[in-house]
XYZ file of C-alpha atoms in Angstrom:
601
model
C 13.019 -58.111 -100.930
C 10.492 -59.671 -102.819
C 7.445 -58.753 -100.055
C 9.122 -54.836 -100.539
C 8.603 -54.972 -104.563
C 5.553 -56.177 -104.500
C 4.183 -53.202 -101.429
C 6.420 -50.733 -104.137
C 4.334 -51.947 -107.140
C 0.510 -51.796 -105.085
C 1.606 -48.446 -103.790
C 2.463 -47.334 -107.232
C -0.783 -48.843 -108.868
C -3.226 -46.458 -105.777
C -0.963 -43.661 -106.483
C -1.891 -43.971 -110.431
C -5.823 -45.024 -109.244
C -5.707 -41.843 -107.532
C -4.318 -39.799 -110.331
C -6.599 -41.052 -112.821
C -9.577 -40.570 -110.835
C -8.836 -37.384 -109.847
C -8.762 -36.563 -113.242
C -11.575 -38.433 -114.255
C -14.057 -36.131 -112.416
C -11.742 -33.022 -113.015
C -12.760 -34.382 -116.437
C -16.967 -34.083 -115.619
C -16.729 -30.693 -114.349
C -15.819 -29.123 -117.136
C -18.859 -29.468 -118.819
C -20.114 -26.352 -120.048
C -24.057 -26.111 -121.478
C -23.224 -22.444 -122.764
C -22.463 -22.351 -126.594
C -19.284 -21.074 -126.430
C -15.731 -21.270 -126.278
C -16.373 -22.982 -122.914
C -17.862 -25.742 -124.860
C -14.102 -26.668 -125.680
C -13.055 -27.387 -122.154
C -14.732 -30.784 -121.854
C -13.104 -32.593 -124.961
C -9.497 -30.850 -124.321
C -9.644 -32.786 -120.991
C -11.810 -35.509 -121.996
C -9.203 -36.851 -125.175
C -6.063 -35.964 -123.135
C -7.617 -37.781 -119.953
C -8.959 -40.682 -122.052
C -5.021 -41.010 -123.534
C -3.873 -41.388 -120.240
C -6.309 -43.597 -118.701
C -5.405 -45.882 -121.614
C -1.968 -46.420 -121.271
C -1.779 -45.699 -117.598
C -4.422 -48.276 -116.957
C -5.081 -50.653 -119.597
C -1.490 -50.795 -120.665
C 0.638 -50.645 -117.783
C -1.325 -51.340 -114.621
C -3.796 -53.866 -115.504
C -1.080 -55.724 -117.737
C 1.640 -55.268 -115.069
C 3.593 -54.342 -118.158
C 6.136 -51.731 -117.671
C 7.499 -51.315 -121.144
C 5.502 -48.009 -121.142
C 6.239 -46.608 -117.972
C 8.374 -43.736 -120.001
C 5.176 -42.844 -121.978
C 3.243 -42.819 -118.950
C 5.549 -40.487 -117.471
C 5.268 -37.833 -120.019
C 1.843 -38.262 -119.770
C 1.229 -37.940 -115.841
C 4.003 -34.969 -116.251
C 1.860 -33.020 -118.714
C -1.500 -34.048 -117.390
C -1.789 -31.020 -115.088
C -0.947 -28.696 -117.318
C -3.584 -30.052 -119.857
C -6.245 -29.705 -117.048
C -5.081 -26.266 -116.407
C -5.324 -24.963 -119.705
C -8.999 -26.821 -119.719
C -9.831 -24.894 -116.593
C -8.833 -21.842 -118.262
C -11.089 -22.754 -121.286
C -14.121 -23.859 -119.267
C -14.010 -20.541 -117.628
C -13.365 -18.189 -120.716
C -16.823 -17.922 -121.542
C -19.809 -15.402 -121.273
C -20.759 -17.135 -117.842
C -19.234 -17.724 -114.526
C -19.423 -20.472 -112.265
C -20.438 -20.729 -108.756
C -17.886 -20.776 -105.901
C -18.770 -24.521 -104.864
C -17.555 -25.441 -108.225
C -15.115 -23.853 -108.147
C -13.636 -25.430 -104.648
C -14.344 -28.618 -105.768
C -12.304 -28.479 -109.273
C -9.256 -26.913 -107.918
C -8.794 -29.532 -105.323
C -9.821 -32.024 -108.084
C -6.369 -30.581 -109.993
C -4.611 -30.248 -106.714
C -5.101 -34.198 -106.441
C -3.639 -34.332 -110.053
C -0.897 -31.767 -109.590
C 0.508 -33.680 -106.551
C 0.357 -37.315 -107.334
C 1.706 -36.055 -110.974
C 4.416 -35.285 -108.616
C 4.619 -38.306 -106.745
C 4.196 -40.713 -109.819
C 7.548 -38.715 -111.486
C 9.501 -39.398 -108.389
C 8.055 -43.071 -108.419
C 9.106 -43.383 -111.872
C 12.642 -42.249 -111.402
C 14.731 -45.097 -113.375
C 16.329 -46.550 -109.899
C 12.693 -46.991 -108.733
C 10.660 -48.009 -111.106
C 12.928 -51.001 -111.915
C 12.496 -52.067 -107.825
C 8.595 -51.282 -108.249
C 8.163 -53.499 -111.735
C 10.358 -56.461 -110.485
C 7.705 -59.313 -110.207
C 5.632 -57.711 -113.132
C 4.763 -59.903 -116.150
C 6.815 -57.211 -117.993
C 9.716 -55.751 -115.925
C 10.976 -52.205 -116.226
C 14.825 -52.351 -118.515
C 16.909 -49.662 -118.490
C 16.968 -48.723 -122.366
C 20.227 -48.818 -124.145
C 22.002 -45.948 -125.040
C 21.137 -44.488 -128.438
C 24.376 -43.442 -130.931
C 24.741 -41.008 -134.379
C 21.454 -39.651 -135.672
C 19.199 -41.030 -133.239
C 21.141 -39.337 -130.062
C 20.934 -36.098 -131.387
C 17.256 -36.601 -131.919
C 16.233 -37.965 -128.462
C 18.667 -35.080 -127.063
C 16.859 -31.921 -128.833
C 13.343 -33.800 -127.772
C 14.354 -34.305 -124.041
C 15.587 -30.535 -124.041
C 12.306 -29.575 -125.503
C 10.241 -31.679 -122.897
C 12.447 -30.109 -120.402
C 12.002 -26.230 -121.419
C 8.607 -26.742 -121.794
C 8.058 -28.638 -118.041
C 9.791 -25.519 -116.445
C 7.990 -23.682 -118.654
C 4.659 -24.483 -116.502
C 6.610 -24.940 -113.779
C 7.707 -22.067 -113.945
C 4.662 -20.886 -114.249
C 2.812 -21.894 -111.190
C 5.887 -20.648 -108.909
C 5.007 -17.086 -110.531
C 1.448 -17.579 -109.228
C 2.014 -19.043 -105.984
C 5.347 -18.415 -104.649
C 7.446 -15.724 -106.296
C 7.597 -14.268 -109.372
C 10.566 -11.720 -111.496
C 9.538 -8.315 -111.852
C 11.132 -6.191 -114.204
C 10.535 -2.703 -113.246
C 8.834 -0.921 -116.502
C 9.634 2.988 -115.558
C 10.596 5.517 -113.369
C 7.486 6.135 -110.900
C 9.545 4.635 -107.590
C 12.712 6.027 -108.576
C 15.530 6.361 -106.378
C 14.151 3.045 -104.919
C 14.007 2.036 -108.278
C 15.188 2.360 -111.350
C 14.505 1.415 -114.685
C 14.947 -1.785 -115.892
C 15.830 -2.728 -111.769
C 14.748 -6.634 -111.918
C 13.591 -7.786 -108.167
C 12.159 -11.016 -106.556
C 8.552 -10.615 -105.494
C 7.259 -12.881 -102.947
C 3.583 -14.114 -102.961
C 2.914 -17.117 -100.460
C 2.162 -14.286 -97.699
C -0.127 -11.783 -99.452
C -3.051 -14.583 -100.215
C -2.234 -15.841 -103.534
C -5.387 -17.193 -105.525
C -5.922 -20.117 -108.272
C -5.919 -18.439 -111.408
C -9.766 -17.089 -112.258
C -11.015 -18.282 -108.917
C -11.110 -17.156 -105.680
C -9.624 -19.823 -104.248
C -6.509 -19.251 -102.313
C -4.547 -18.970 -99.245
C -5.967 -15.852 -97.119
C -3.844 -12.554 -96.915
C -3.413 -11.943 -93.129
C -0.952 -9.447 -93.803
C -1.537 -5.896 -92.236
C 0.510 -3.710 -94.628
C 2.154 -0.786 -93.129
C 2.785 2.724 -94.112
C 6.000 2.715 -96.515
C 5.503 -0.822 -97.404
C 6.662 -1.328 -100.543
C 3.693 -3.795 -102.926
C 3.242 -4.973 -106.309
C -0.712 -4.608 -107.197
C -2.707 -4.984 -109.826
C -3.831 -1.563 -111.801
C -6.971 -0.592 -111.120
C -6.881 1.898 -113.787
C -7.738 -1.090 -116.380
C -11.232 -2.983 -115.855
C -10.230 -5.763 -113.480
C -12.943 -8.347 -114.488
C -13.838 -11.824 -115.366
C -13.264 -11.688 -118.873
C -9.615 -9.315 -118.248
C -8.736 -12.081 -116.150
C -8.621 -14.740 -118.368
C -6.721 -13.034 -120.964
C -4.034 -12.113 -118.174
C -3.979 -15.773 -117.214
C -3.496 -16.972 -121.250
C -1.001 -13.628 -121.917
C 1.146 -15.681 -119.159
C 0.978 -18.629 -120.485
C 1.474 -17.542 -123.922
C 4.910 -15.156 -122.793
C 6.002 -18.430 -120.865
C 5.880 -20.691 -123.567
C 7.095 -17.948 -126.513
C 9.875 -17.512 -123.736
C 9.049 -13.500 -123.532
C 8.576 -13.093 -127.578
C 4.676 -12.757 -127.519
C 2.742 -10.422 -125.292
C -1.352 -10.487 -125.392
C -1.647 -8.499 -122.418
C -2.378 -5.199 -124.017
C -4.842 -2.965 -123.515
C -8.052 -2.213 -126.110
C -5.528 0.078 -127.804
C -3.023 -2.542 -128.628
C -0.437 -1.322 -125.959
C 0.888 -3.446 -123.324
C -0.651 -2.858 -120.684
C 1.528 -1.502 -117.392
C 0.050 -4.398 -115.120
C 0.772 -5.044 -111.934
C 2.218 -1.791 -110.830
C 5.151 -1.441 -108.094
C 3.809 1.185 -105.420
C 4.423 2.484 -101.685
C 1.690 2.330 -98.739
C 1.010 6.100 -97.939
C -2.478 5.661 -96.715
C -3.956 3.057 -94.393
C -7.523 2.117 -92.980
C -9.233 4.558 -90.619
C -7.661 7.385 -92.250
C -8.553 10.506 -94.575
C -5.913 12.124 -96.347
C -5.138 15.317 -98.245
C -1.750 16.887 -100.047
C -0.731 20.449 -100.343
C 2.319 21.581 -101.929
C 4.098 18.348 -101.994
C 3.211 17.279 -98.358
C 0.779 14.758 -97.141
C -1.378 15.315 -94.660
C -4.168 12.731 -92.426
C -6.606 12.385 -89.440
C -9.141 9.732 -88.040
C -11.878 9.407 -86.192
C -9.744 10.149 -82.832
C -7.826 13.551 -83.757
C -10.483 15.011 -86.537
C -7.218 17.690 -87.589
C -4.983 17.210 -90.369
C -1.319 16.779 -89.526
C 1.624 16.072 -91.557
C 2.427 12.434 -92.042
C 5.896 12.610 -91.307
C 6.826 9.110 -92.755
C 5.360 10.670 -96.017
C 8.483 12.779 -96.531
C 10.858 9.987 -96.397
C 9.781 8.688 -99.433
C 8.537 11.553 -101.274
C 10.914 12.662 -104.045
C 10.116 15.769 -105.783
C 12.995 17.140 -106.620
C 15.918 14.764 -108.610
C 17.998 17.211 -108.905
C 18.917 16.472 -105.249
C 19.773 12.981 -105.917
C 22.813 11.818 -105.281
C 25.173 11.277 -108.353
C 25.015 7.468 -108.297
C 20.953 7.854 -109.422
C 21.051 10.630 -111.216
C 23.626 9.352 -113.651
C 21.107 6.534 -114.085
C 17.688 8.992 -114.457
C 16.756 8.724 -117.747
C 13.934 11.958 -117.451
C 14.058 15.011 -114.676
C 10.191 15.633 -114.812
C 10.818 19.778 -113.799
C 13.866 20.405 -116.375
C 12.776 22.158 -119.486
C 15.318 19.941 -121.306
C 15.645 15.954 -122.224
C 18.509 14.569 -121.243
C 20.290 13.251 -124.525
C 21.578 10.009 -125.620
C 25.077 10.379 -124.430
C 23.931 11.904 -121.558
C 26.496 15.094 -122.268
C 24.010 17.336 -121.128
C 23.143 16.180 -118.078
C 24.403 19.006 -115.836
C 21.955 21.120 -117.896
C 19.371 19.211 -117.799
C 19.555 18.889 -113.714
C 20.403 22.561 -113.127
C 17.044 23.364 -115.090
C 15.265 20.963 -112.900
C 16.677 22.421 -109.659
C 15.651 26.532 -110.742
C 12.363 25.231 -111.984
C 11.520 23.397 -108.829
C 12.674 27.013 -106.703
C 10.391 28.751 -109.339
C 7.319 26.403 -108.277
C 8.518 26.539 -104.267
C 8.181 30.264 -105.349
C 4.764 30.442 -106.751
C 3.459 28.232 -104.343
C 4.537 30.944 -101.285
C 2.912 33.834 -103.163
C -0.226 32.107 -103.856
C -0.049 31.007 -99.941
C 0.269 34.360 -98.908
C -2.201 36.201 -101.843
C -4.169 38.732 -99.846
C -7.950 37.851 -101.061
C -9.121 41.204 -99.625
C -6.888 43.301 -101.661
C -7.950 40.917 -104.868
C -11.218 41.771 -104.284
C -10.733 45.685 -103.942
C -8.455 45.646 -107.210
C -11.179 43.412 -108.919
C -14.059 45.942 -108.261
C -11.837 48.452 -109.495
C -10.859 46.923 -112.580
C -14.756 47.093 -113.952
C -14.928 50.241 -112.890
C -11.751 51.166 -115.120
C -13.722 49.547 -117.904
C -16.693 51.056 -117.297
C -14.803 54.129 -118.099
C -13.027 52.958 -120.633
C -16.201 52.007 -122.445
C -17.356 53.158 -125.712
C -20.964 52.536 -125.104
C -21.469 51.180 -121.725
C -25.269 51.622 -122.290
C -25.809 50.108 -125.681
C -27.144 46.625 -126.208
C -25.546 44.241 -128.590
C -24.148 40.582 -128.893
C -21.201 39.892 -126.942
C -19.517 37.031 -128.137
C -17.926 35.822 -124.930
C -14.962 33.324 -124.775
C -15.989 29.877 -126.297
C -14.122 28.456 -122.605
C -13.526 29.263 -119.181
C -11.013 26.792 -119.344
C -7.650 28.572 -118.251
C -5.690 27.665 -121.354
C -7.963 28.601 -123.776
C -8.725 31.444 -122.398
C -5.184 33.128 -123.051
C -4.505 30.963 -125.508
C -3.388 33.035 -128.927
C -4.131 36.755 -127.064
C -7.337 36.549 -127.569
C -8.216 38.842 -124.481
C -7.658 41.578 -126.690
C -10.468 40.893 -129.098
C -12.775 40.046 -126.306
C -11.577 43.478 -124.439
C -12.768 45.250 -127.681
C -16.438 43.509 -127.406
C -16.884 44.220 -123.777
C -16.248 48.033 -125.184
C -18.967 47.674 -127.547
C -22.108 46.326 -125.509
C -23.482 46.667 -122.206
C -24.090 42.901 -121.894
C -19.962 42.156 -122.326
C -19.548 45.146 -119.223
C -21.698 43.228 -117.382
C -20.275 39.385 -118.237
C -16.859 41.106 -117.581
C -18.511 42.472 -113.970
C -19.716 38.928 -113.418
C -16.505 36.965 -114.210
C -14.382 39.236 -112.138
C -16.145 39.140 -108.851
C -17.973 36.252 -108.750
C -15.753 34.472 -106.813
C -16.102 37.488 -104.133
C -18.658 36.183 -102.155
C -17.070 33.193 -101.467
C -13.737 34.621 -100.337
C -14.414 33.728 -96.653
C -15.869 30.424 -96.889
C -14.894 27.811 -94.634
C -12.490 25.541 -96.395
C -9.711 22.792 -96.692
C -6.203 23.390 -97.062
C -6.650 21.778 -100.736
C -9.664 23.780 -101.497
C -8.440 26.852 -100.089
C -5.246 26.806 -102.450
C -6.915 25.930 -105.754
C -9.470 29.213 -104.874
C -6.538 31.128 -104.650
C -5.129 29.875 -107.692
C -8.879 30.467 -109.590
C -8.583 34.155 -107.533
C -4.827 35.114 -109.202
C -5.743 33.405 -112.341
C -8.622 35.277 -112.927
C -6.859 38.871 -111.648
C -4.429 38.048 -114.460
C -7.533 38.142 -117.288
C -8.797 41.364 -115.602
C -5.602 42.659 -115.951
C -4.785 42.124 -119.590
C -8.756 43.066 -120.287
C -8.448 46.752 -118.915
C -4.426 47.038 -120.395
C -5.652 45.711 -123.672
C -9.294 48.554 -123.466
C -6.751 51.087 -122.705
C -4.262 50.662 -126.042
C -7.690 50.147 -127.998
C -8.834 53.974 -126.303
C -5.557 55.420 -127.411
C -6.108 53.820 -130.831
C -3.042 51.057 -130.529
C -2.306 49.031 -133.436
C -3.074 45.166 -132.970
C 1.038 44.411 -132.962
C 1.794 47.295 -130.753
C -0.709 46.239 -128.082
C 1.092 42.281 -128.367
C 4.513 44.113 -128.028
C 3.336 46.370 -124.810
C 5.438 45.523 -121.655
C 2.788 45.575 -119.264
C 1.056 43.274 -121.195
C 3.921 40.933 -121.533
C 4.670 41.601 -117.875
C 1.054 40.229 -116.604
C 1.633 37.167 -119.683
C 4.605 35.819 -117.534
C 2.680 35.326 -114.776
C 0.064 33.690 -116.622
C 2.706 31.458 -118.004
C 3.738 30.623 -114.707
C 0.217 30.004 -113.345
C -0.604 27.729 -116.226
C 2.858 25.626 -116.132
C 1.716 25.038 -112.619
C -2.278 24.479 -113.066
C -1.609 22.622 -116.246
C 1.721 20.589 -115.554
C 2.139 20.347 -111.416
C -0.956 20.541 -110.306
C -2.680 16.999 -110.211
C 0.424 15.738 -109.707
C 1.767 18.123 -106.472
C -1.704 18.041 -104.604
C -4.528 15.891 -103.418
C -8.311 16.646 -102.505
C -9.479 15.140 -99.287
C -9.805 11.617 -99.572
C -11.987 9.942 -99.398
C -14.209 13.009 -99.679
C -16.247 13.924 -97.247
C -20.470 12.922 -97.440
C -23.105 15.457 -98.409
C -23.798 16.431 -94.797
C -19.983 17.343 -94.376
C -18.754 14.303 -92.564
C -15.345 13.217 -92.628
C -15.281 9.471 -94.480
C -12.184 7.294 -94.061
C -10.105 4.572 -95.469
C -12.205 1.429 -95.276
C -10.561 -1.687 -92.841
C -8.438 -3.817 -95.679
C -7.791 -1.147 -97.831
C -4.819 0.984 -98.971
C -4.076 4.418 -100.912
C -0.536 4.020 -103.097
C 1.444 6.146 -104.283
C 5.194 6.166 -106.188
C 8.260 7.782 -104.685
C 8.559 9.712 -107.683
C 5.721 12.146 -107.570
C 5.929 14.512 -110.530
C 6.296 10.855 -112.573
C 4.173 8.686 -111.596
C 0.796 7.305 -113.026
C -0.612 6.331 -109.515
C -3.976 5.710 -107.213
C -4.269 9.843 -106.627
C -5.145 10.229 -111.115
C -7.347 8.419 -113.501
C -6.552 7.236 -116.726
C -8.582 9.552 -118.520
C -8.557 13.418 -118.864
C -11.740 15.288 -117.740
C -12.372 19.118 -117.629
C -13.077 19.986 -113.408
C -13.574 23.530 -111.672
C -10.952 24.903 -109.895
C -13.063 25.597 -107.270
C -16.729 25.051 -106.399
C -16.614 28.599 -104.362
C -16.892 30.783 -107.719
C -19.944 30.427 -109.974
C -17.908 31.325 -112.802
C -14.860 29.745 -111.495
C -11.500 28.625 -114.257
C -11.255 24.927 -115.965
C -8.450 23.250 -115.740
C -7.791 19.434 -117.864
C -7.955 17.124 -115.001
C -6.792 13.581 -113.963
C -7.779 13.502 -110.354
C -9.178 11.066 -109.310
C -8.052 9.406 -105.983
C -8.723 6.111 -105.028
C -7.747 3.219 -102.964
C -8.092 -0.440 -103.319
C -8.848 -3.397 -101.380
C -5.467 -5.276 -100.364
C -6.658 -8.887 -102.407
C -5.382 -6.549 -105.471
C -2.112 -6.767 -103.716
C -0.141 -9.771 -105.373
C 2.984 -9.760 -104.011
C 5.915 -7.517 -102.070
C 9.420 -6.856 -103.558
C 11.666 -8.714 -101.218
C 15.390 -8.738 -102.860
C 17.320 -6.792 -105.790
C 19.122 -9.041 -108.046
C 19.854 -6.870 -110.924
C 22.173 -4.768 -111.285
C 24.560 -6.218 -109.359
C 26.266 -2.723 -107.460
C 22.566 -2.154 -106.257
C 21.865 -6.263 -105.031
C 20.123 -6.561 -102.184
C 16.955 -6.830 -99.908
C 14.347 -3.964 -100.284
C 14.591 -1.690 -97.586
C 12.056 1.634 -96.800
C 14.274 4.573 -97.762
């Protein structure tokens, strides 16, 4: 028994060498020569290391006195954690490190991390008293502590505890699987709001935090795949890193009361994102009118992905009652739905008729007969010709301040710019110029995407013409100002704007897709790199995803007019490489009538 003790007690003292030496030159490499804040990482693990080595080594080990075996036990316990926080530190600064370093220090904490491990299970009380048995100072079980003193050791062992799962906790999230609470409606029905879900990790290559050091993502993710990526819509670098990292760490220990990961605005930042696989390597893509369409380098014609459609929900009205009941916003329905919900039926019948009205729009601009545009266009300047007051007198023509299709109805101002293209030759000829530019162009060779928005540039602009030569016409039979707003063909042509610019303004990003990725100056069709993916949520008129930017920018309807309409913009498709990919939602916990394993619709 005695022979066992004493192999107990040597094992114990290499497991501790190890520890401690492992730390030791965890210890060295975090010397930073940069003055600043990675300057800090060296004496945060230097003091906490030199603690431990004391007491670990001097104190216990070397004296064979186990009297402190319970404060080396909080020490090994926490010793990790110090080292990771160092790591964090030596890494926050203006300067990265190279990837050799890099591979040496995390298996340098890996050593730690383990035998911390090993020495807690070593020191378990049954244990330790076996291991200490011939030591000059045997391990005894401490007696048990009564009143005041209890009550004390009780609230500090619960705190010890917390904070252990705390990090624990902690490095499960990063490694193995993590809670995700689902922040908004883009996936809905998969999802809904406040939906919470396990997200596994260990098979989609999860890294040591600020490295690249990890296990390797072998995973080929397929079409409908439901993943949890990071948002490349924020900067995704060095420095955003390590304030992700410390926001964890931070929310851990605060237990969810303090959030640093915001954005430069303050907000918190909607990051990782919960998406679906709808494009995959060796593909180019494009979406019209709600469907999605690909090819590849072996059948160079766009079909329908048919997958695509599954998952695709435009219109929530069509949900069944079970979801809706739980929708908190219809994206089509010109009404919120309230707080008790009484209005719901409203609120989805709205959503339903404004969805047919789009459907609706959407056929008439498919079948909008270009040839007869251009026929009525040419005729409109020649009605204005007529209509002019001076169509040979030179002037200044102040014409509109934007091209940009909402300012240019915005507040009738048509009518004031119909009076100057009365007044000068050079506003007949803009007006020529604006209406048939796009003429020319009519019969250019063009994608399904392309095609539509010229069409929608085409009726847009036939609207304008309209209300131009309507307006010239009142202004010839000497209309007052309010008559000429109150005249029905005027209001006639002004729904049809409105409808145009509900849909240009409000559907459009968010119901199509250019070809993507675009095709190279010489015309070439370019596809989805090997290892990356295009995302998308199931809930397309809601959802902030890889087909927008973050940012508005003013774009051309189409590049086939010279003159063509504006329109504010957030296009801006994009895929990303799968080591963005951090994890896939594997089961529904929350609520508990919707538990279960994540399934493709």
């Amino acid at each position: 028994m005695a022979k066992d003790n004493n192999k107990k007690s040597l094992r114990f003292s290499i497991y501790v060498y190890i520890e401690l030496v492992s730390a030791l030159l965890f210890t060295l490499f975090s010397f930073s020569y940069h003055a600043d804040i990675s300057l800090l990482a060296l004496p945060l693990a230097a003091i906490y290391t030199a603690i431990t080595v004391y007491f670990c080594f001097f104190k216990v080990i070397l004296k064979k006195d186990a009297k402190r075996i319970p404060v080396i036990l909080r020490l090994t316990q926490y010793l990790p954690f110090v080292l990771l926080f160092s790591f964090i530190v030596r890494r926050a600064g203006k300067f990265g490190l190279p990837y050799w370093y890099d591979v040496v220090t995390v298996i340098l904490w890996c050593f730690v991390f383990v035998f911390s491990l090993v020495l807690s299970w070593c020191m378990n009380e049954k244990r330790i008293v076996k291991t200490t048995e011939n030591w000059n100072v045997p391990y005894t079980k401490k007696p048990k502590l009564h009143g005041a003193r209890w009550v004390l050791f009780e609230i500090v062992d619960w705190i010890d505890a917390l904070v252990q799962a705390v990090f624990m906790v902690l490095l499960v999230q990063i490694f193995l699987m993590q809670l995700y609470v689902i922040p908004s409606e883009s996936m809905v029905p998969t999802f809904l709001v406040k939906d919470r879900v396990f997200v596994t990790k260990l098979n989609c290559g999860p890294k040591f935090p600020l490295t690249e050091i990890g296990l390797n993502d072998f995973t080929k993710y397929k079409r409908g795949n439901i993943v949890v990526v990071r948002n490349p819509h924020y900067k995704i670098d060095r420095q955003s890193e390590i304030k992700t990292v410390t926001s964890q760490l931070v929310y851990m220990l605060t237990f969810m009361a303090v959030n640093m990961n915001t954005d430069e605005n303050g907000n918190p930042k909607y990051d990782p994102l919960v998406k679906r696989v709808c494009g995959i390597p060796g593909e180019q893509l494009v979406m019209q009118d709600g469907v999605l369409y690909r090819r590849t380098k072996d059948n160079d014609v766009f079909t329908p992905v048919q997958e695509d459609a599954k998952y695709a929900c435009w219109d929530l009205s069509k949900l069944h009652n079970s979801i809706l009941t739980k929708v908190e916003t219809l994206p089509l329905s010109s009404y919120e739905i309230n707080r008790n919900r009484s209005n719901l039926s409203t609120v989805v019948q709205s959503g339903a008729e404004n969805y047919e009205a789009m459907v609706n729009l959407e056929e008439k601009r498919r079948n909008y007969d270009l040839n007869s545009a251009a026929f009525r266009a040419k005729e409109l300047v020649r009605s204005m010709q007529n209509l002019s007051f001076a169509a040979n007198t030179s002037g200044s023509f102040a014409k509109p301040d934007s091209l940009n299709e909402y300012d240019l109805f915005k507040g009738m101002t048509f009518i004031d710019t119909a009076r100057e293209i009365m007044n000068t030759s050079e506003g007949l000829e803009w007006f020529k110029l604006f209406m048939t530019s796009w003429i020319d162009g009519k019969d250019n060779n063009r994608d399904i995407y392309a095609e539509s928005n010229f069409r929608l540039n085409v009726m847009t602009k036939m609207c304008y013409g309209e209300l131009i030569v309507r307006s010239a016409q009142l202004i010839r039979s000497n209309i007052s100002m309010a008559d000429i707003s109150g005249d029905q063909v005027i209001n006639d042509v002004l729904q049809d704007v409105l409808m145009l610019d509900w849909y240009i303004r409000g559907l459009l990003d968010s119901r199509n897709m250019p070809v993507f990725p675009a095709n190279n100056e010489a015309g070439e069709a370019q596809y989805i790199p090997e290892d990356c993916y295009f995302m998308m949520g199931d809930n397309r008129f809601n959802s902030l995803d890889f087909r927008h930017s973050n940012s508005v920018k003013e774009a051309d309807l189409t590049k086939d007019d010279p003159l063509s309409l504006k329109y504010n913009s957030m296009m801006d498709p994009h895929y990303v490489n799968k080591r963005l990919i951090i994890g896939k939602p594997s089961y529904r916990f929350w609520p508990g009538n919707r538990r279960g394993l994540v399934q493709p619709r």
